[in-house]
Coordinates of C-alpha atoms in Angstrom, one line a residue:
X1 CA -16.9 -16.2 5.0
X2 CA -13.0 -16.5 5.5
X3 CA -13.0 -16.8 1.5
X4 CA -14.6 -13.0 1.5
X5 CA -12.5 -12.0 3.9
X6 CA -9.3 -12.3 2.3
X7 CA -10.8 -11.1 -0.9
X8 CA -11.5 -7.8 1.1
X9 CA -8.2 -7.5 2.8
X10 CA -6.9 -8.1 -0.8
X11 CA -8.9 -5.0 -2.2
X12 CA -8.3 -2.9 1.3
X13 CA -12.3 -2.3 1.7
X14 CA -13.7 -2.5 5.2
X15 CA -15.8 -5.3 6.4
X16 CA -18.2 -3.1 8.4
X17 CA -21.6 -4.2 10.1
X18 CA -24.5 -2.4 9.6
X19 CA -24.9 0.8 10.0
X20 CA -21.7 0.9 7.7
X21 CA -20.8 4.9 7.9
X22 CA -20.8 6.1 4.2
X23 CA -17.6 7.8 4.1
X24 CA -16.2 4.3 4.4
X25 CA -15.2 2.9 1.5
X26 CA -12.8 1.2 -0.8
X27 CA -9.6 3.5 -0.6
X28 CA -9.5 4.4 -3.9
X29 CA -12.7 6.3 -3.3
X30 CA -11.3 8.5 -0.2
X31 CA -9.3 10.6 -2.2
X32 CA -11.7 13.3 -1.2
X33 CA -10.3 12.8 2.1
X34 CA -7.8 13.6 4.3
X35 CA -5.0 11.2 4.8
X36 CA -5.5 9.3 8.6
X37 CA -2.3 10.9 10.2
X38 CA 0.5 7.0 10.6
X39 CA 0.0 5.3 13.7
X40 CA 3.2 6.3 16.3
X41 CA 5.1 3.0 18.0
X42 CA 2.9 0.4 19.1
X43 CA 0.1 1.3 16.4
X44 CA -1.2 4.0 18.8
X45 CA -2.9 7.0 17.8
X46 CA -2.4 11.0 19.3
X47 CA -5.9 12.3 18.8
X48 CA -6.2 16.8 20.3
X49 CA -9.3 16.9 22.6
X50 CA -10.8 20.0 22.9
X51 CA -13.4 19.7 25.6
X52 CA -15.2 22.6 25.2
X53 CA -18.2 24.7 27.0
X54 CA -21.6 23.2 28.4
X55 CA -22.0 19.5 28.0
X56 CA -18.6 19.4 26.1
X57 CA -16.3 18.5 29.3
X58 CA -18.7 15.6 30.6
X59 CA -19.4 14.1 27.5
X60 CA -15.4 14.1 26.0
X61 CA -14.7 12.3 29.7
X62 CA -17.4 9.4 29.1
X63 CA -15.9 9.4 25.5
X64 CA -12.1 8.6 26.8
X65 CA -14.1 6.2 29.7
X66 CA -15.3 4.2 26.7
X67 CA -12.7 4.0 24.9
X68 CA -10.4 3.0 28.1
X69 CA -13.5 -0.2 28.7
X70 CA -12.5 -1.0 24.8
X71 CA -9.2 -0.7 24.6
X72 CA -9.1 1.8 21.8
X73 CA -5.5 2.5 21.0
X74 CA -5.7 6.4 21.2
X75 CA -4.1 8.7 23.1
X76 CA -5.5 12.4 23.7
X77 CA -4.1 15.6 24.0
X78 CA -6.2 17.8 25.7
X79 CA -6.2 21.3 25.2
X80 CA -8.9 23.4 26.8
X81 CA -10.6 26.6 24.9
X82 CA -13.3 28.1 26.0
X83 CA -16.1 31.0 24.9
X84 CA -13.3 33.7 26.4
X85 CA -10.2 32.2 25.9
X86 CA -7.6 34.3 24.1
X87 CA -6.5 33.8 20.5
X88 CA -3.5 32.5 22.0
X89 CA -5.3 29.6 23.2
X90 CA -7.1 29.3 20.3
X91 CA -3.8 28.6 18.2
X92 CA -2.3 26.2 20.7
X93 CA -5.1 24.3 19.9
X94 CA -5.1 24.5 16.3
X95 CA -1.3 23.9 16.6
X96 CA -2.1 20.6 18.4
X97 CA -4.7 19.8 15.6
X98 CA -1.7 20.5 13.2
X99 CA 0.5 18.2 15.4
X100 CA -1.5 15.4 15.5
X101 CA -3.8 15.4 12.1
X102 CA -7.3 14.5 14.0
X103 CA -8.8 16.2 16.9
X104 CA -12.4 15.5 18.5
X105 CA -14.5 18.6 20.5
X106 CA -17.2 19.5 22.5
X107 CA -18.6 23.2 21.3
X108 CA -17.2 26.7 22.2
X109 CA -19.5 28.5 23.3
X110 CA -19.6 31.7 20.9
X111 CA -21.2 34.9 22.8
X112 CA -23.2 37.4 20.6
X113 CA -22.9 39.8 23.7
X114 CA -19.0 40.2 22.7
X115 CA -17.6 42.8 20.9
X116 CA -17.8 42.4 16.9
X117 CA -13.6 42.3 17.1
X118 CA -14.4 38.9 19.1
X119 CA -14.5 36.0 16.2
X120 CA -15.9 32.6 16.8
X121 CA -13.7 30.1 18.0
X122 CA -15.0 27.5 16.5
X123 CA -15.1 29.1 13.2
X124 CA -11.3 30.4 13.8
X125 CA -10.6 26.3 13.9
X126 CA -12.4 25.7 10.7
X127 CA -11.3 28.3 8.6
X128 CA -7.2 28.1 9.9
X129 CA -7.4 24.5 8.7
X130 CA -9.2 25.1 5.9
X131 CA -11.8 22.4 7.2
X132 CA -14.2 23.3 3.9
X133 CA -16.8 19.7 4.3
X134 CA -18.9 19.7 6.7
X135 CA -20.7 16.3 6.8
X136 CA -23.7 14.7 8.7
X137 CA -25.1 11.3 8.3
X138 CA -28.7 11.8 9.4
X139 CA -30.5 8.7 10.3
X140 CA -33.6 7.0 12.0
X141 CA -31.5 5.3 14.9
X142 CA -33.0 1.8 16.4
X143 CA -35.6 2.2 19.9
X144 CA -35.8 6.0 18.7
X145 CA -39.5 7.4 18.5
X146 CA -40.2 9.7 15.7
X147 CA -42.7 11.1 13.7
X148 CA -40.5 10.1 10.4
X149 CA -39.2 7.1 10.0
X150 CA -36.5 5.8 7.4
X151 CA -34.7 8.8 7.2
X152 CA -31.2 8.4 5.7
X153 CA -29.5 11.4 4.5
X154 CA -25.8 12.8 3.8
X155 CA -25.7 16.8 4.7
X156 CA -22.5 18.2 3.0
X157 CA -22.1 22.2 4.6
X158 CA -19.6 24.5 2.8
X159 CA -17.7 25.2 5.9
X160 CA -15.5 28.6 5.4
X161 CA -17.5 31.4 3.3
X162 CA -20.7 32.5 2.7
X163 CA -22.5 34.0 5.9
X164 CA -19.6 33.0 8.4
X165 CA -17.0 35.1 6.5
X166 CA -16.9 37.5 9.7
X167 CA -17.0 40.4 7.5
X168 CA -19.0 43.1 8.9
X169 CA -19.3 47.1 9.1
X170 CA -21.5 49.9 9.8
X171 CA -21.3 52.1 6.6
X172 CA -23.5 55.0 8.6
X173 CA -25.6 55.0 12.4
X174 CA -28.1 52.5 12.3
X175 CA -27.1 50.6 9.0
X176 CA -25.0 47.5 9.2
X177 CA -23.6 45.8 5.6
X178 CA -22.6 41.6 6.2
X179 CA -20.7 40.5 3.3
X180 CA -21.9 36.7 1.9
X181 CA -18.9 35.8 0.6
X182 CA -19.3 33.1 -2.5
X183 CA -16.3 31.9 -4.7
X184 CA -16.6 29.9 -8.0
X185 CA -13.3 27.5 -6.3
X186 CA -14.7 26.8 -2.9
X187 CA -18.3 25.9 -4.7
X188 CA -17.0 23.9 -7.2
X189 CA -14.7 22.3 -4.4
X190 CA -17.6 21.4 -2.1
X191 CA -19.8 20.0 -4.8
X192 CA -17.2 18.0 -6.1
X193 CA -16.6 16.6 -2.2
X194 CA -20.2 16.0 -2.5
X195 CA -20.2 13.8 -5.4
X196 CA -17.6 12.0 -4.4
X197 CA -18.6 11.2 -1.5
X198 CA -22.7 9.8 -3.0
X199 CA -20.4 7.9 -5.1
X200 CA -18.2 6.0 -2.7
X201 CA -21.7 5.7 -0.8
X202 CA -23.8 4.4 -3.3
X203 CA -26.0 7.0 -3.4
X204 CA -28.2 7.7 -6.3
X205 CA -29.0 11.8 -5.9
X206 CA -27.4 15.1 -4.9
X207 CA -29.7 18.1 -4.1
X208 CA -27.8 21.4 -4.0
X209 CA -29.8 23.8 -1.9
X210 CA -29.9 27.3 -2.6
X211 CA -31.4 31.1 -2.5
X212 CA -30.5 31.8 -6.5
X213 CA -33.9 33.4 -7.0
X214 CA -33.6 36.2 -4.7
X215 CA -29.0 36.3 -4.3
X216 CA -29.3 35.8 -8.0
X217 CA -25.1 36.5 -8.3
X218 CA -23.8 35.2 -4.8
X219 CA -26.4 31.8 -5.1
X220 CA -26.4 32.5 -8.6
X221 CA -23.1 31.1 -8.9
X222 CA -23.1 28.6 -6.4
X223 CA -26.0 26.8 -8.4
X224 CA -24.0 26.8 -11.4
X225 CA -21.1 25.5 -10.0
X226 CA -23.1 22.7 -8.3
X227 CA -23.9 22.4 -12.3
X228 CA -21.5 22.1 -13.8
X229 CA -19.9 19.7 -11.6
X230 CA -22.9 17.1 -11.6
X231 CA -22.4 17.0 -15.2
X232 CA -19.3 15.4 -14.4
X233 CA -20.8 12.4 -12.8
X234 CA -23.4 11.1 -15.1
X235 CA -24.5 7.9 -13.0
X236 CA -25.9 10.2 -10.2
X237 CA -29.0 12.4 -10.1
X238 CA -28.9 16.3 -10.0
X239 CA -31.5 18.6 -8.6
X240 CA -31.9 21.7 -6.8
X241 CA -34.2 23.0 -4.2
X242 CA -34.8 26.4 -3.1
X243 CA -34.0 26.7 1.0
X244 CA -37.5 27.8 2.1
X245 CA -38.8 24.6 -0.1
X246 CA -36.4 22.4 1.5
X247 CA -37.0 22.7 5.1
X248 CA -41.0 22.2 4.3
X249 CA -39.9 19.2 2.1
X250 CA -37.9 17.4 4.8
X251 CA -40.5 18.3 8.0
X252 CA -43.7 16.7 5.0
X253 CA -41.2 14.1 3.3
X254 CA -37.7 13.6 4.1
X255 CA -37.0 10.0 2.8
X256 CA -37.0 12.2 -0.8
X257 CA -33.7 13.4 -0.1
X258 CA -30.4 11.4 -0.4
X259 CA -27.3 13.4 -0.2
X260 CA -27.5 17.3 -0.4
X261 CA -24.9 19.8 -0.4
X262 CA -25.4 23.8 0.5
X263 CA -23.4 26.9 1.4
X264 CA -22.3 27.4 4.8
X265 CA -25.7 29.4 6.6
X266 CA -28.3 27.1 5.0
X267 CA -26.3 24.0 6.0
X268 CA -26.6 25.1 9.5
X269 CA -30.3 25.3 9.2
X270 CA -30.6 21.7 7.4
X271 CA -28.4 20.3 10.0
X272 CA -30.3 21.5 12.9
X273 CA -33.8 20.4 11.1
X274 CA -32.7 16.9 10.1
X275 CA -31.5 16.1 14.0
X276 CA -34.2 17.4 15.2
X277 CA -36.1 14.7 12.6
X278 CA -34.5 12.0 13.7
X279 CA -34.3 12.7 18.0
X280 CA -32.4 15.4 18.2
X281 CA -29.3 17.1 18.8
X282 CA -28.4 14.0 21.4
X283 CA -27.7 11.7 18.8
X284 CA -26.7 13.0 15.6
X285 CA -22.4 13.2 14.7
X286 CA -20.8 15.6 12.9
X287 CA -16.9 15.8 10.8
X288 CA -14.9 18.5 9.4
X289 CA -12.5 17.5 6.4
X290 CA -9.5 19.1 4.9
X291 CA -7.2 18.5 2.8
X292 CA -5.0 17.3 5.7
X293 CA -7.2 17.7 8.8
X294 CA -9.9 15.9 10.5
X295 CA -12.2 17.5 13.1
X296 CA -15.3 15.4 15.0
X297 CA -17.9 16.8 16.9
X298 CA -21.6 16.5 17.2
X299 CA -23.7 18.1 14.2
X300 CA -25.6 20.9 15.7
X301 CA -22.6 22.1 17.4
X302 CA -25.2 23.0 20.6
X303 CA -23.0 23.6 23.8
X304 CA -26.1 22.8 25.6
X305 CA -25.3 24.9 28.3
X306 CA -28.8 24.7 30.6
X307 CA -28.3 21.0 30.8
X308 CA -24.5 20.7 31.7
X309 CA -23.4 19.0 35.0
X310 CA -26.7 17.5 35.2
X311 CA -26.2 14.2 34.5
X312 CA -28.9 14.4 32.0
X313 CA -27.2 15.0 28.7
X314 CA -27.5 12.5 25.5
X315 CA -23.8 10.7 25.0
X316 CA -24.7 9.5 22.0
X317 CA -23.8 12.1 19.1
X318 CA -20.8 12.3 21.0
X319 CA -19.9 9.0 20.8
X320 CA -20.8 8.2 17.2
X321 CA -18.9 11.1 16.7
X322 CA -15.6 9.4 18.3
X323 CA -16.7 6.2 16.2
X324 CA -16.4 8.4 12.7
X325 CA -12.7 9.6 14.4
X326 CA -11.8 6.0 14.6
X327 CA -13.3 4.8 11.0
X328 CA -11.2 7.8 10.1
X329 CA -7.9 6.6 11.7
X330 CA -9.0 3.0 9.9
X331 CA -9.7 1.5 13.3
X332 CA -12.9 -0.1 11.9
X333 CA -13.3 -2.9 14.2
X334 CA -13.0 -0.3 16.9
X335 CA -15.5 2.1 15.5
X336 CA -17.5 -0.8 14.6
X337 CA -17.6 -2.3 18.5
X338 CA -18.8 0.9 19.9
X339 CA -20.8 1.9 17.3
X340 CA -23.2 -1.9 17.7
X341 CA -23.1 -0.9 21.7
X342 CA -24.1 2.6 21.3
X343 CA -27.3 1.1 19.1
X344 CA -27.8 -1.5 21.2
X345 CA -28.3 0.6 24.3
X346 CA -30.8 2.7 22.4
X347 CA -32.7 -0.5 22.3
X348 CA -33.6 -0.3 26.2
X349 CA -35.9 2.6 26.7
X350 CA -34.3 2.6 30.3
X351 CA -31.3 4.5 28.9
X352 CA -33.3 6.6 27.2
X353 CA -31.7 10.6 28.3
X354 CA -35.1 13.3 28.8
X355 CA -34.2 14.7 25.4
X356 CA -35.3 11.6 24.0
X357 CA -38.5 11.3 26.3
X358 CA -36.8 8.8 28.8
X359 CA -35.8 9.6 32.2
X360 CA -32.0 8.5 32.5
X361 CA -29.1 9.5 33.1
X362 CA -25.7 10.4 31.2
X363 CA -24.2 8.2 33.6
X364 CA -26.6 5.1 33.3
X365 CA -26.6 5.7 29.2
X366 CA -22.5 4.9 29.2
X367 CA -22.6 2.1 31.6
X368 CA -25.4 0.4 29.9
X369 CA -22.9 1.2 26.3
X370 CA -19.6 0.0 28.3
X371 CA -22.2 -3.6 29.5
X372 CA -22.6 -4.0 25.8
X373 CA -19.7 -3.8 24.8
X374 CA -17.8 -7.6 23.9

């Protein structure tokens, strides 16, 4: 064992315990990443905090109560935005996301009774830091029951085009044009983060998911860029699947898919359907990758607004969440540590939140995490 570890310090690869997150590995096989942001003087890390609406405030304080119990070397900034909150707000908290090269969030609450001037401020995040991946590791998770089990899948969203390019107008009364927005550099881009990332995972397969039979131009070209790209890397598998196909193909048989990849609206979709495969929106992480920024939050991006200040809300996407931030600042052993207590507690049925058919608490779900921890 010592022997293996010094080999592995030698190389610079993680020793991770299972489940070992699949954007980890050796560091020659990041390059599709961003750079973790150099620990400041005492090898402590600044990380922006963006509580958030709904459940987003409760669940970012058991996050920093967590990491307090294990001594995580971070440091938050917190800046608060909320469904309202002025653009001004909005780019203090991007400018603190510049600042400090990683920030973790709960969801901002975006309004459809606003005007159409009012943009998302979620999406005003993503598309100011050019956060283009959008990445989900879906996966049957330990003392979870489910219809499916064995699920195991890597959801890459393209992140800033397509449906969310906020570009809207009534050309007369009563007849409203959206612009899909599609670029041949932002597909190939996202396909080739795709295949990157199966490859420092392992994988064997990458389904692009598309709508080319009907948006034969807009998913037209996305299809061919996913193409073209996959001819690039030979050792993995290509196929496609039409979006109406896929979400009956992974409600029937999910354990088909391996990593898949998809424009920005039909990744919302998949992400949404996988949780709700594996538990839920409770338990499933999210990341957003740049080229120089890192943001973490939970995958379905749900405020989960009816449930907030109830003490009934799942901490568990949130914290898996703050356990990819830390593999992503290469504080592995931390990630690692929180990660085996998060599963653990999963384990006792007694923790169990009501989303996943238990009757705990929020509360009683991060002291039974903070008891398992070493």
């Amino acid at each position: 064992m010592a022997a293996a570890l010094r080999a592995a310090r030698r190389l610079r690869v993680p020793i991770l315990r299972w489940p070992r997150p699949a954007w980890i590995s050796h560091d020659a096989e990041r390059r599709h990443l961003p750079p973790p942001p150099p620990a400041k003087y005492g090898g402590r890390h600044t990380v922006t905090l963006i509580p958030g609406d709904g459940i987003g405030p409760e669940l970012m304080l058991h996050v920093k109560e967590v990491f307090r119990h294990a001594c995580v070397p971070v440091d938050f900034e917190e800046v608060r935005v909320g469904a309202e909150a002025p653009e001004a707000d909005v780019h203090n908290a991007i400018m603190a996301i510049r600042r400090n090269g990683v920030a973790i969030k709960g969801n901002i609450e975006t309004n459809h009774n606003l005007p159409p001037s009012h943009k998302s401020r979620n999406n005003l995040i993503r598309t100011s830091l050019d956060l283009y991946a959008n990445v989900i590791h879906c996966q049957s998770l330990p003392g979870v029951e489910t219809r499916h089990r064995d699920i195991d899948i890597l959801i890459v969203r393209e992140n800033t085009e397509g449906e969310y390019s906020s570009l809207e107008h009534e050309s007369v009364a009563g007849v409203v044009e959206s612009l899909k927005i599609i670029t041949a550099g932002r597909s190939r881009r996202i396909a080739h983060y795709a295949f990157r990332l199966a490859r420092a995972a392992k994988r064997r397969s990458v389904t692009a998911v598309h709508k080319a039979n009907i948006m034969k131009l807009g998913d037209g070209l996305f299809l061919q860029c996913c193409k073209e790209v996959a001819a690039e890397y030979p050792e993995i598998s290509f196929q496609s699947m039409i979006v109406d196909n896929t979400t009956m193909q992974l409600v029937s048989r999910p354990q088909q898919f391996d990593v898949m990849v998809m424009p920005n609206l039909y990744g919302n979709i998949v992400n949404n359907v996988c949780a709700g495969l594996v538990g839920g929106p409770g338990l499933v992480p999210g990341a957003n990758y740049g080229h120089d920024y890192a943001v973490f939050e939970t995958a379905t991006r749900n405020t989960g607004k009816s449930i907030a200040n109830r003490n009934i809300a799942n901490p568990t996407a949130a914290l898996l969440a703050a356990c990819m931030m830390l593999d992503h600042l290469r504080l592995h052993s931390y990630a690692t540590t929180i990660r085996q207590a998060v599963l653990a507690s999963l384990d006792d049925p007694r923790t169990h939140t009501p989303d996943i058919g238990g009757q705990g608490t929020t509360s009683g779900a991060v002291q039974s995490i903070i008891n398992h921890l070493p």
